[in-house]
mmCIF file of C-alpha atoms in Angstrom:
data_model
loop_
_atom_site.group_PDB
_atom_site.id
_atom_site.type_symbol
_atom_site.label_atom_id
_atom_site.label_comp_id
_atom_site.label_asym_id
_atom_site.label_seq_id
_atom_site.Cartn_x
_atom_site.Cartn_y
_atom_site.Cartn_z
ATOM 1 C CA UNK F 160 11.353 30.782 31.896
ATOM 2 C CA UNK F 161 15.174 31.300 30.955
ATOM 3 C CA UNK F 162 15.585 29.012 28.011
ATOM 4 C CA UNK F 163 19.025 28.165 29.383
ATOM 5 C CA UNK F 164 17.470 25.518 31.725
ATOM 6 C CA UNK F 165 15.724 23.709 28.297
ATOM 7 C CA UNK F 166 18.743 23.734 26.844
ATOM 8 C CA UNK F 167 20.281 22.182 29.538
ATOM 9 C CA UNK F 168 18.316 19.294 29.438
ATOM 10 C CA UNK F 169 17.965 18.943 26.167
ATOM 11 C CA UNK F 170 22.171 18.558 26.148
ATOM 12 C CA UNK F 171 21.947 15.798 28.571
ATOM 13 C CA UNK F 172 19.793 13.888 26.197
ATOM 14 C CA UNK F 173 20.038 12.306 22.896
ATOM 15 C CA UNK F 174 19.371 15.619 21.242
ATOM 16 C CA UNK F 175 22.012 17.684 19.013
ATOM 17 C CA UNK F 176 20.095 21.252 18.347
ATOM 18 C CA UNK F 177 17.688 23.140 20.935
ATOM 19 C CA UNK F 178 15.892 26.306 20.087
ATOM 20 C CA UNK F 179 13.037 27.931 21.215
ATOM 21 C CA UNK F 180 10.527 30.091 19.196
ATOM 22 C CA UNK F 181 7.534 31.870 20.128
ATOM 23 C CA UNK F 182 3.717 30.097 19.753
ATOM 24 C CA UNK F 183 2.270 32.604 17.242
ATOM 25 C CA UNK F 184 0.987 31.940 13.910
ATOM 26 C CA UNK F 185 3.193 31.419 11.313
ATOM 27 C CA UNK F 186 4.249 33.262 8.020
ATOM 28 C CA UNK F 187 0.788 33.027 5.772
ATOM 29 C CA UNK F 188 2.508 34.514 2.883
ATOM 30 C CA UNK F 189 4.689 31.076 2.307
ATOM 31 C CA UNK F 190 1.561 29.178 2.589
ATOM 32 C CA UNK F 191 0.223 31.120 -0.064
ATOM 33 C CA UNK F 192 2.694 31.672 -2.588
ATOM 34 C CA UNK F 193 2.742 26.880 -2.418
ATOM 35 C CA UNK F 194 -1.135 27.097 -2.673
ATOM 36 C CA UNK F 195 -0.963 29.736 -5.139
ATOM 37 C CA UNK F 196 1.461 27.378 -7.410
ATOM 38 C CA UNK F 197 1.571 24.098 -8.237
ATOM 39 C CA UNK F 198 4.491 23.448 -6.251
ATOM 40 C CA UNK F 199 4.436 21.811 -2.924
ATOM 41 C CA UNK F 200 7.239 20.361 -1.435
ATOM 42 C CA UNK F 201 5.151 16.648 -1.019
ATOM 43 C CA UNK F 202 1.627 15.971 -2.185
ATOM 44 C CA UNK F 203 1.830 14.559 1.886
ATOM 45 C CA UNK F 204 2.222 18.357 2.594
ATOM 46 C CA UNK F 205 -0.813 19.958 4.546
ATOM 47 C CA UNK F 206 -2.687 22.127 2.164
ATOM 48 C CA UNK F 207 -5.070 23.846 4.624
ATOM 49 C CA UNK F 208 -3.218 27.424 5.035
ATOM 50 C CA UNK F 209 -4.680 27.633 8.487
ATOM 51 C CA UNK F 210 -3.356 24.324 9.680
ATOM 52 C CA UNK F 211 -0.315 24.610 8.162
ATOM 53 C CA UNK F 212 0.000 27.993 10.196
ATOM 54 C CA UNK F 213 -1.755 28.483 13.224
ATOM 55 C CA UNK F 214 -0.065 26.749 16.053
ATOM 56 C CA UNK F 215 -3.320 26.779 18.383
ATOM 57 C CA UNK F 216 -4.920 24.515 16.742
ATOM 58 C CA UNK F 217 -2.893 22.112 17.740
ATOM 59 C CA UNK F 218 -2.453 22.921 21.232
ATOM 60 C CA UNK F 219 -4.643 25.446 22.722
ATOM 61 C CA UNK F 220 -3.092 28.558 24.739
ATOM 62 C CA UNK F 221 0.413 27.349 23.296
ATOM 63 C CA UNK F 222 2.853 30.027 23.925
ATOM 64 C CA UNK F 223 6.443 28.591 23.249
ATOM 65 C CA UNK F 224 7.708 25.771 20.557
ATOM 66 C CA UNK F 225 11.171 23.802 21.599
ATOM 67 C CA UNK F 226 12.970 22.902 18.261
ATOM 68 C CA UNK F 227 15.033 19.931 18.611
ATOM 69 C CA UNK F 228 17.475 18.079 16.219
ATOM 70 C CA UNK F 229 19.287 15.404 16.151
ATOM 71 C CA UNK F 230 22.192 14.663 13.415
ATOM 72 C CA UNK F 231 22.100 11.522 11.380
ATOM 73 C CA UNK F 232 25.016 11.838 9.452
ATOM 74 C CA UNK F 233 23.732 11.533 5.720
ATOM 75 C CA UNK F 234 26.498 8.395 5.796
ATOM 76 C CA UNK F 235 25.638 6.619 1.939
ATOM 77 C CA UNK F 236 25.872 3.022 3.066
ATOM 78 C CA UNK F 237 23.419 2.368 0.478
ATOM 79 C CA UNK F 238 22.664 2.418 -3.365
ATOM 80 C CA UNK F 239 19.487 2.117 -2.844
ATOM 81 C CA UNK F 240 18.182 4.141 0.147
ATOM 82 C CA UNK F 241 18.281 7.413 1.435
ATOM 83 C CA UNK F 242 20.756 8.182 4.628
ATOM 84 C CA UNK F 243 17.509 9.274 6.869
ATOM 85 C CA UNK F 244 17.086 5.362 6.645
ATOM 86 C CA UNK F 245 18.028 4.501 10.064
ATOM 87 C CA UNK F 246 18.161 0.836 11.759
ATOM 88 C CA UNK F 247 15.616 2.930 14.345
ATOM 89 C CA UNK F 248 12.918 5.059 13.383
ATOM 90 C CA UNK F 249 13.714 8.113 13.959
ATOM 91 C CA UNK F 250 9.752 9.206 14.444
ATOM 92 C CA UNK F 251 10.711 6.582 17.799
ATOM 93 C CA UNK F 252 13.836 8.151 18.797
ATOM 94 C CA UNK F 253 12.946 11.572 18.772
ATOM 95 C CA UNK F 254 9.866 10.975 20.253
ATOM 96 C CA UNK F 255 11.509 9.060 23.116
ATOM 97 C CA UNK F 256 13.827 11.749 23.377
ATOM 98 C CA UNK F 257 11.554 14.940 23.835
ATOM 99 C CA UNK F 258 9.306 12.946 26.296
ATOM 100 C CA UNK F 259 12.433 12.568 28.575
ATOM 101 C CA UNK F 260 13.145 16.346 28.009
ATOM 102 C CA UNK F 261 9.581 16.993 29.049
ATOM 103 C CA UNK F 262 9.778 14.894 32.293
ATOM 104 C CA UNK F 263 12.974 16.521 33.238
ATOM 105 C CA UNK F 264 11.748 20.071 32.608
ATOM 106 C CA UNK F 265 8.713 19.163 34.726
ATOM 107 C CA UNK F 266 10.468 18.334 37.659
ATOM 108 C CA UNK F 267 12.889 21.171 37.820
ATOM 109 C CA UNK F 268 10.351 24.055 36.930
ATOM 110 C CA UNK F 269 8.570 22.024 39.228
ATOM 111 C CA UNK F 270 5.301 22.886 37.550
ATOM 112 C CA UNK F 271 2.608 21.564 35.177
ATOM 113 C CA UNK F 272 1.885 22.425 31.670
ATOM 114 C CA UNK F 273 0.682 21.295 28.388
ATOM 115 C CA UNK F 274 2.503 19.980 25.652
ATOM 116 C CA UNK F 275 2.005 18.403 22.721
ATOM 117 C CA UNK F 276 4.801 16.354 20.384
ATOM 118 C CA UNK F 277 5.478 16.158 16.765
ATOM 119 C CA UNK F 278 8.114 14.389 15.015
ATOM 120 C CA UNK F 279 7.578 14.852 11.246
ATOM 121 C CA UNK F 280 3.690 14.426 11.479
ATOM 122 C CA UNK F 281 3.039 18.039 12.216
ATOM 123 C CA UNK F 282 0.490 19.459 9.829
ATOM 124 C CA UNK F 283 2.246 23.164 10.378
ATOM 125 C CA UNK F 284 5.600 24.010 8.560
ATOM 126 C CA UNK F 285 8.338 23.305 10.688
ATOM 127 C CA UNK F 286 10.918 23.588 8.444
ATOM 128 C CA UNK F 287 10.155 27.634 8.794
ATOM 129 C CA UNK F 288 8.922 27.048 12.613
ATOM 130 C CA UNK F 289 12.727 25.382 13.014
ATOM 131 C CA UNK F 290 13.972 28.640 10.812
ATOM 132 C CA UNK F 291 12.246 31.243 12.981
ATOM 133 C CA UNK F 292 14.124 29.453 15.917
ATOM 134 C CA UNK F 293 17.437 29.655 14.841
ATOM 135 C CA UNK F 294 17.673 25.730 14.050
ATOM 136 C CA UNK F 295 18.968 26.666 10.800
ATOM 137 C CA UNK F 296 17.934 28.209 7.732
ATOM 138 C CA UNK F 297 15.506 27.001 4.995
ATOM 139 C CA UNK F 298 17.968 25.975 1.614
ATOM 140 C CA UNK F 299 16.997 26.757 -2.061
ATOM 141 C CA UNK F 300 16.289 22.926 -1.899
ATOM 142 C CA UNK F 301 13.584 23.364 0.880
ATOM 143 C CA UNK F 302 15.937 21.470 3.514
ATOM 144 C CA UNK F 303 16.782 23.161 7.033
ATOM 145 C CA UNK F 304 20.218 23.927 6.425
ATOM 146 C CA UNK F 305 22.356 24.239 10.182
ATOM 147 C CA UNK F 306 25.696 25.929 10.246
ATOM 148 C CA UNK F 307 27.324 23.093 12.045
ATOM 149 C CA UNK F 308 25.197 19.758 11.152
ATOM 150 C CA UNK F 309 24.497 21.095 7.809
ATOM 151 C CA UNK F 310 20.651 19.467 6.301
ATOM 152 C CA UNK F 311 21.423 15.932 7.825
ATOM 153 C CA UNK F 312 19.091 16.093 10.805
ATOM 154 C CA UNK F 313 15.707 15.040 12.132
ATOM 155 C CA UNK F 314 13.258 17.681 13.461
ATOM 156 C CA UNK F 315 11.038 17.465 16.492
ATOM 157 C CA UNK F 316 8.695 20.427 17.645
ATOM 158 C CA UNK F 317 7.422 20.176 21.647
ATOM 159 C CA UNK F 318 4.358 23.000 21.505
ATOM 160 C CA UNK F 319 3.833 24.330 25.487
ATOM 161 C CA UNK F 320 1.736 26.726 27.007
ATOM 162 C CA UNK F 321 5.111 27.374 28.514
ATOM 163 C CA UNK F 322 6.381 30.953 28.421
ATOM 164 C CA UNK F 323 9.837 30.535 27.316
ATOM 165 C CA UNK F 324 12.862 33.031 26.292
ATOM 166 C CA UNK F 325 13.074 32.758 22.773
ATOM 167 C CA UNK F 326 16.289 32.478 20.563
ATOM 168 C CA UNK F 327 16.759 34.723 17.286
ATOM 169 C CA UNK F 328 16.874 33.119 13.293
ATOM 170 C CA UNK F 329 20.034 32.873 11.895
ATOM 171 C CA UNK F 330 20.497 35.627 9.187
ATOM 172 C CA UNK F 331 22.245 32.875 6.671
ATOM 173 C CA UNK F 332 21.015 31.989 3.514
ATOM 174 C CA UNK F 333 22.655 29.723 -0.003
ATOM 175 C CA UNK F 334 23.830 33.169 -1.398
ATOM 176 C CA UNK F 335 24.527 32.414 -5.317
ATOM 177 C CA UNK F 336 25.216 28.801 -5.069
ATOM 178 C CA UNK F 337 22.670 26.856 -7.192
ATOM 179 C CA UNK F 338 24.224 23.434 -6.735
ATOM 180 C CA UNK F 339 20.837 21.510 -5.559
ATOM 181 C CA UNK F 340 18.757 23.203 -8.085
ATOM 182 C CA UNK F 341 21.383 22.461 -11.381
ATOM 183 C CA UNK F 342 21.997 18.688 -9.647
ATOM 184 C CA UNK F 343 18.188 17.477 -8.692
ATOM 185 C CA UNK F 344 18.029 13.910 -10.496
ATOM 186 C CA UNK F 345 13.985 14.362 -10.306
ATOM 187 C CA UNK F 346 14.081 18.028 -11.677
ATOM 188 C CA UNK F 347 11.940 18.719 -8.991
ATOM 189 C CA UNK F 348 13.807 21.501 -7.830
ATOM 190 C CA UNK F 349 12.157 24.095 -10.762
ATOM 191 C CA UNK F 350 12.264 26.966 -8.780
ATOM 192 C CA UNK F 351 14.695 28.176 -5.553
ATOM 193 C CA UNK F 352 12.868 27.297 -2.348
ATOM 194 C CA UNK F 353 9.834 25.735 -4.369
ATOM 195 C CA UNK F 354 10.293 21.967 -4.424
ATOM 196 C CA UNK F 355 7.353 20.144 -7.602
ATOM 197 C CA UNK F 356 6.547 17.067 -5.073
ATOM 198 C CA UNK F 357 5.253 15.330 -7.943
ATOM 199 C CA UNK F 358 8.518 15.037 -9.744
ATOM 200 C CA UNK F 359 10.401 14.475 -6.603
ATOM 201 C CA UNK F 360 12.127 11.300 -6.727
ATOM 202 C CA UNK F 361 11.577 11.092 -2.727
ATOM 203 C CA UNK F 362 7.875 11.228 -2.912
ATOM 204 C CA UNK F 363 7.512 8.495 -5.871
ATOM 205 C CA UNK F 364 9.309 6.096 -3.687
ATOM 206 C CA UNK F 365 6.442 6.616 -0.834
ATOM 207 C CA UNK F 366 3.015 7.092 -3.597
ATOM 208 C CA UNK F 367 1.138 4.403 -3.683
ATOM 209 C CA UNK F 368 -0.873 2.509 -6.653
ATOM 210 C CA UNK F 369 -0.243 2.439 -10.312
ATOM 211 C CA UNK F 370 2.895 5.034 -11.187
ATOM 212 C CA UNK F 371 2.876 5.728 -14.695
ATOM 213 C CA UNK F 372 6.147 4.332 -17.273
ATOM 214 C CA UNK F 373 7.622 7.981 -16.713
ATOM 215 C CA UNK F 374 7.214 7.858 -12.889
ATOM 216 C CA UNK F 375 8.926 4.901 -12.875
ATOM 217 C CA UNK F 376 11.593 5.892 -15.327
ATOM 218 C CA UNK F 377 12.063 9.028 -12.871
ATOM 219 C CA UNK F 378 12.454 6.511 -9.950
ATOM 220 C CA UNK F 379 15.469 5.155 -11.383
ATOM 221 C CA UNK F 380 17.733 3.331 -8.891
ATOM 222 C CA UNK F 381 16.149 4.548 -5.579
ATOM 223 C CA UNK F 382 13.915 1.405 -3.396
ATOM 224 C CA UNK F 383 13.351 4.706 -0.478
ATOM 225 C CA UNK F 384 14.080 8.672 -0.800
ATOM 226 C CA UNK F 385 16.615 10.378 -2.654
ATOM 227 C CA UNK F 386 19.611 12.105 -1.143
ATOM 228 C CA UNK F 387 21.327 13.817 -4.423
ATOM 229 C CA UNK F 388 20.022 17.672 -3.408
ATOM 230 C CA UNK F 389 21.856 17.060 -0.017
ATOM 231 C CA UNK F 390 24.873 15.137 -1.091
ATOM 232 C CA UNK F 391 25.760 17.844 -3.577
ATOM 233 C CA UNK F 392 25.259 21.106 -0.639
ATOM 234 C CA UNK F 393 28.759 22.600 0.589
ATOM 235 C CA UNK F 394 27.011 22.591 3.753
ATOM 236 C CA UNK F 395 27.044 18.652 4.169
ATOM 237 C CA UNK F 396 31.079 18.470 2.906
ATOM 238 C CA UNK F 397 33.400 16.709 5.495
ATOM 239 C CA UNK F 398 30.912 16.492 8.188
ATOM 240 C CA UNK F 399 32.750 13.802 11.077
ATOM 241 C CA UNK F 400 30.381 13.970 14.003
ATOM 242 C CA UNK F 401 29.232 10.701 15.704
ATOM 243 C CA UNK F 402 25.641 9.603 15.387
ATOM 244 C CA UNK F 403 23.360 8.148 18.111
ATOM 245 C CA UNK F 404 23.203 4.116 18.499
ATOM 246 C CA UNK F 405 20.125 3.237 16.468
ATOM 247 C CA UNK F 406 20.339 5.752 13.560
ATOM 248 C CA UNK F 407 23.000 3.829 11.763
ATOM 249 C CA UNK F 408 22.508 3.443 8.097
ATOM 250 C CA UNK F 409 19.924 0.244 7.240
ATOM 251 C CA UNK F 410 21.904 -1.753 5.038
ATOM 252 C CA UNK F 411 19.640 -4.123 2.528
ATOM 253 C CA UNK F 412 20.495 -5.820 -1.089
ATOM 254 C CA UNK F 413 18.088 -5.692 -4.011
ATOM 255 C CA UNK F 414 17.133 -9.454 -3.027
ATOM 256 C CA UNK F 415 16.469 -8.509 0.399
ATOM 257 C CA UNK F 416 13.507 -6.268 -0.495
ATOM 258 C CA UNK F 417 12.566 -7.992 -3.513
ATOM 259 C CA UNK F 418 11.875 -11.424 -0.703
ATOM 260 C CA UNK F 419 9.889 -9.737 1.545
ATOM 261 C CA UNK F 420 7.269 -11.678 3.265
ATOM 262 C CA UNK F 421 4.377 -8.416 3.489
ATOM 263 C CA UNK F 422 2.372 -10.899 6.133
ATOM 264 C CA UNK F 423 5.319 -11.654 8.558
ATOM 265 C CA UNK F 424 7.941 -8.930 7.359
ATOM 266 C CA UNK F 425 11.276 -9.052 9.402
ATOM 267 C CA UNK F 426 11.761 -7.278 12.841
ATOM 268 C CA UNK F 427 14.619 -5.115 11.603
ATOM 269 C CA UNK F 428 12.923 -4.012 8.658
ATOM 270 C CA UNK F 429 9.866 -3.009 11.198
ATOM 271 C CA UNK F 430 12.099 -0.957 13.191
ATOM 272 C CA UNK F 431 12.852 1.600 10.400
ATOM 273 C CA UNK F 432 11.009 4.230 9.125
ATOM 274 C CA UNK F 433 10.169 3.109 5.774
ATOM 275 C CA UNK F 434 6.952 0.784 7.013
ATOM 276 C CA UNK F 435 4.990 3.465 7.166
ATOM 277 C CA UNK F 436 3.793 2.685 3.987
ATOM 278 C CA UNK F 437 3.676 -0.738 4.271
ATOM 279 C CA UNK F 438 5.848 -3.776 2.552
ATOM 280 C CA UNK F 439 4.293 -3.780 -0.662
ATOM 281 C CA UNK F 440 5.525 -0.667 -2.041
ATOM 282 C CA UNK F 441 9.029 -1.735 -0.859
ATOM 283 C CA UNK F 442 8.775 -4.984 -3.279
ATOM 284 C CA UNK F 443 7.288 -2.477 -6.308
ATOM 285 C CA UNK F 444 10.109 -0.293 -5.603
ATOM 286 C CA UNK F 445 12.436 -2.824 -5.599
ATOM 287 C CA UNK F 446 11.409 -4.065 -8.980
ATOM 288 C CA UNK F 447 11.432 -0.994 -10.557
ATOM 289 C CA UNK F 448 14.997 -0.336 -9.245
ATOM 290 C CA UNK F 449 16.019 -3.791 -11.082
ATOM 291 C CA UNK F 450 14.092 -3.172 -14.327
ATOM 292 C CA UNK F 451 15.650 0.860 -14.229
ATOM 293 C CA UNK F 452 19.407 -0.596 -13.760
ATOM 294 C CA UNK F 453 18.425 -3.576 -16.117
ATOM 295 C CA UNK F 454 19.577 -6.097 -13.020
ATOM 296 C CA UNK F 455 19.253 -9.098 -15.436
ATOM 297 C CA UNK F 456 20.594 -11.810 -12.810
ATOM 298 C CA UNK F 457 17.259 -11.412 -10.746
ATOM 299 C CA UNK F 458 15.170 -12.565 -14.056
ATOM 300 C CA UNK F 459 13.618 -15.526 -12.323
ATOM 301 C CA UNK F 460 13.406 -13.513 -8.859
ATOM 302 C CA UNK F 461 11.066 -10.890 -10.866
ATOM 303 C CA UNK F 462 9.171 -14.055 -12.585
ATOM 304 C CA UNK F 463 8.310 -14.873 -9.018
ATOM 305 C CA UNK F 464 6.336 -12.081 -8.662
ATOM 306 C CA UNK F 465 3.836 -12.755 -11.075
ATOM 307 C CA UNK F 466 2.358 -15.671 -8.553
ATOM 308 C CA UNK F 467 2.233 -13.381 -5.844
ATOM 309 C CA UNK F 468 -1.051 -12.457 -4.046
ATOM 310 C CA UNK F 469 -1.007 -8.731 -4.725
ATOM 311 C CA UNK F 470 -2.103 -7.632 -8.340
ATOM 312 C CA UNK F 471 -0.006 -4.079 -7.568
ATOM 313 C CA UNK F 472 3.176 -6.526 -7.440
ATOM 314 C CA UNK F 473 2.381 -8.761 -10.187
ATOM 315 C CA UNK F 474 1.551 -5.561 -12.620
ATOM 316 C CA UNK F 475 5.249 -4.318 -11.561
ATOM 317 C CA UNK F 476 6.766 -7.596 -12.066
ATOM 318 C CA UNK F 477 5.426 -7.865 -15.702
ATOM 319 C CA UNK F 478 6.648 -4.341 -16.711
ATOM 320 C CA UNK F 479 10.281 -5.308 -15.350
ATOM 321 C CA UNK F 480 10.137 -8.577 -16.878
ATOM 322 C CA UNK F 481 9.736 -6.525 -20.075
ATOM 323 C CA UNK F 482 12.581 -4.503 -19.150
ATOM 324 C CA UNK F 483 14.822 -6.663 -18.487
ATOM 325 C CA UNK F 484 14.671 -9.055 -21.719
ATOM 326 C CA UNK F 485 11.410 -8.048 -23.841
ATOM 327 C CA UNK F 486 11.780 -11.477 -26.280
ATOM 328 C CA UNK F 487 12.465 -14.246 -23.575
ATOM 329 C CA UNK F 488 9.707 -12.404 -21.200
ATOM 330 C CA UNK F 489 6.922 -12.169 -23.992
ATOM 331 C CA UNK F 490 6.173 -15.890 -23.739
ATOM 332 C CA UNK F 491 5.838 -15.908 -19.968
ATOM 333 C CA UNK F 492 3.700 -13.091 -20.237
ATOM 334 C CA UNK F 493 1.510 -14.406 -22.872
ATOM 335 C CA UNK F 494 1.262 -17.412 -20.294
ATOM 336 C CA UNK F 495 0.418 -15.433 -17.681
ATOM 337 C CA UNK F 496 -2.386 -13.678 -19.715
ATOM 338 C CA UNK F 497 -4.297 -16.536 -19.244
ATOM 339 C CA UNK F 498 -4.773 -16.768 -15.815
ATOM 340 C CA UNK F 499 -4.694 -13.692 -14.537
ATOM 341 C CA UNK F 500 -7.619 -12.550 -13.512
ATOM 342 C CA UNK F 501 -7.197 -8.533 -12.525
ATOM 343 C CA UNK F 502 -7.833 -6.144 -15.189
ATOM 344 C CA UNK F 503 -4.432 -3.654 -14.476
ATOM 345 C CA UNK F 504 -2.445 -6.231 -14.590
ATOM 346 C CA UNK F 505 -3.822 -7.759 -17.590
ATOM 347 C CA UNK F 506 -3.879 -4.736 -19.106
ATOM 348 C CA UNK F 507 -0.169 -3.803 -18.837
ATOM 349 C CA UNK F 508 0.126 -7.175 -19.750
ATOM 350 C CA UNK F 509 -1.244 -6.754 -23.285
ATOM 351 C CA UNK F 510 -0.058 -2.973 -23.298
ATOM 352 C CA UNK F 511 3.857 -4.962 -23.507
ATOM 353 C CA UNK F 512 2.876 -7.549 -25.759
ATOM 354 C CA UNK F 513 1.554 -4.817 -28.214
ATOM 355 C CA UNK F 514 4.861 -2.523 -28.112
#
């Protein structure tokens, strides 16, 4: 099948980028080089090699892979949140998107075939899958860098037992500039290409239970992701193009997420990508953004949170108590002591009491 006709489609749709790569395995030797180090772009990351690289396991007989990407703008409406923090999920949008370029391509080939969809829960490595395709090219910073959208876009894969023309890399890379590795707030970025997920400031935001003082230190003012290795590329200077309806920038204050109601949270909130992990970490996040940037006018907010029904975001709320005015919080803590009855808490509890 030309690859014209996919394109085609694809530019009648909600979708910026089209490219098509062929359904073999992927390279082993990057695979190897993350599980031969103790760098890994996210702990999330698949660390099977064979997952992570052979296609068929995902869809058997696959023979083509349609790229798609959409741009999202990196706009920074927000302190707080990364730009990928759209008012739609973008896991929704693309996925809507690719099914109507599947129909389509159905009906004109007029012929059935397999497919399978992935929008960033693929456990192979699309950022090189998207690379080998010509989406772009893979930045010292790990991104997908494109010429014209620069690192601002969402990725979808469509695997098909389709045999499709297929479209050449890009032979681009960062040359000498070093701007993402010298600029990393997380100093995550040790190594060019080689992101330490455990110091990346992105990751903290989404790992769940008990971070330690450091991680939280490290978190600094981010509730959700961290943009700084993108805001500081050349590639993502003076970029103008429109963004789809839904993947506007989700605009929230500090109170906002500090208020949410985890058993009834609000529909807009629902919409967005970032309840994945659920509400709670959005209120722990939240107060460790106000304790980090010593937010001193949400003091009784934060005291709040030591009646609430999670122990997770009453052992956050005493450390930014703590943070936020040591003396005046060390009787409401000693209070608190009294009655609570979970041992991590407690014990953070008398951990502050005894500094």
């Amino acid at each position: 099948m030309k690859k014209e006709m996919v394109k085609e489609i694809a530019s009648e749709l909600k979708l910026d980028i089209c490219r098509i790569t062929h359904g073999e395995d992927l390279d082993l030797r990057i695979s190897k080089e993350r599980m031969e180090s103790d760098l890994r772009s996210q702990p999330f990351t698949e660390g099977d090699i064979d997952r992570s690289t052979d296609l068929s396991l995902q869809l058997d007989g696959v023979r083509s892979v349609i790229i798609t990407g959409v741009y999202y703008g990196g706009k920074k409406e927000n302190p707080y949140l990364s730009s990928y923090v759209t008012k739609k999920d973008y896991h929704d949008f693309l996925e809507e998107e690719m099914e109507k370029l599947v129909n389509r391509l159905q009906a004109r080939c007029q012929e059935d075939f397999k497919h399978k969809i992935f929008v960033d829960t693929a456990p192979f490595l699309e950022k090189v899958l998207a690379a080998r395709a010509g989406a772009g090219y893979i930045g010292k910073n790990s991104m997908l860098i494109h010429p014209e959208y620069g690192s601002y876009i969402f990725l979808g894969e469509i695997l098909t037992d389709l045999k499709i023309e297929i479209d050449e890399p890009l032979d681009m890379n960062c040359g000498d500039c070093r701007l993402c590795l010298d600029n990393c707030e997380g100093g995550a970025l040790r190594e060019p290409y080689l992101v330490d997920g455990n110091k990346c400031i992105s990751y903290l935001t989404q790992k769940k239970g008990l971070l330690s003082v450091e991680e939280r230190e490290r978190i600094g003012g981010h509730i959700w992701g961290c943009d700084k290795c993108q805001e500081v590329c050349p590639h993502n200077e003076e970029r103008t193009m429109k963004v789809y309806d839904g993947l506007e920038p989700f605009d929230k204050d500090l109170e906002y997420f500090l208020k949410i109601d985890r058993k009834d949270p609000p529909s807009e909130l629902e919409d967005t990508a970032m309840m994945w992990r659920g509400g709670r970490i959005l209120v722990r996040n939240a107060l460790i953004v106000i304790a980090n940037l010593n937010k001193t006018e949400h003091f009784d907010l934060v005291e709040q949170k030591l009646r609430d029904d999670s122990p997770i975001v009453r052992f956050y709320a005493a450390w930014a108590l703590s943070q936020l005015d040591l003396e005046k919080s060390k009787g409401i803590l000693e209070r608190h002591l009294s009655e609570e009855s979970d041992e991590r808490v407690r014990s953070e509890i008398r951990r502050i009491l005894g500094s």
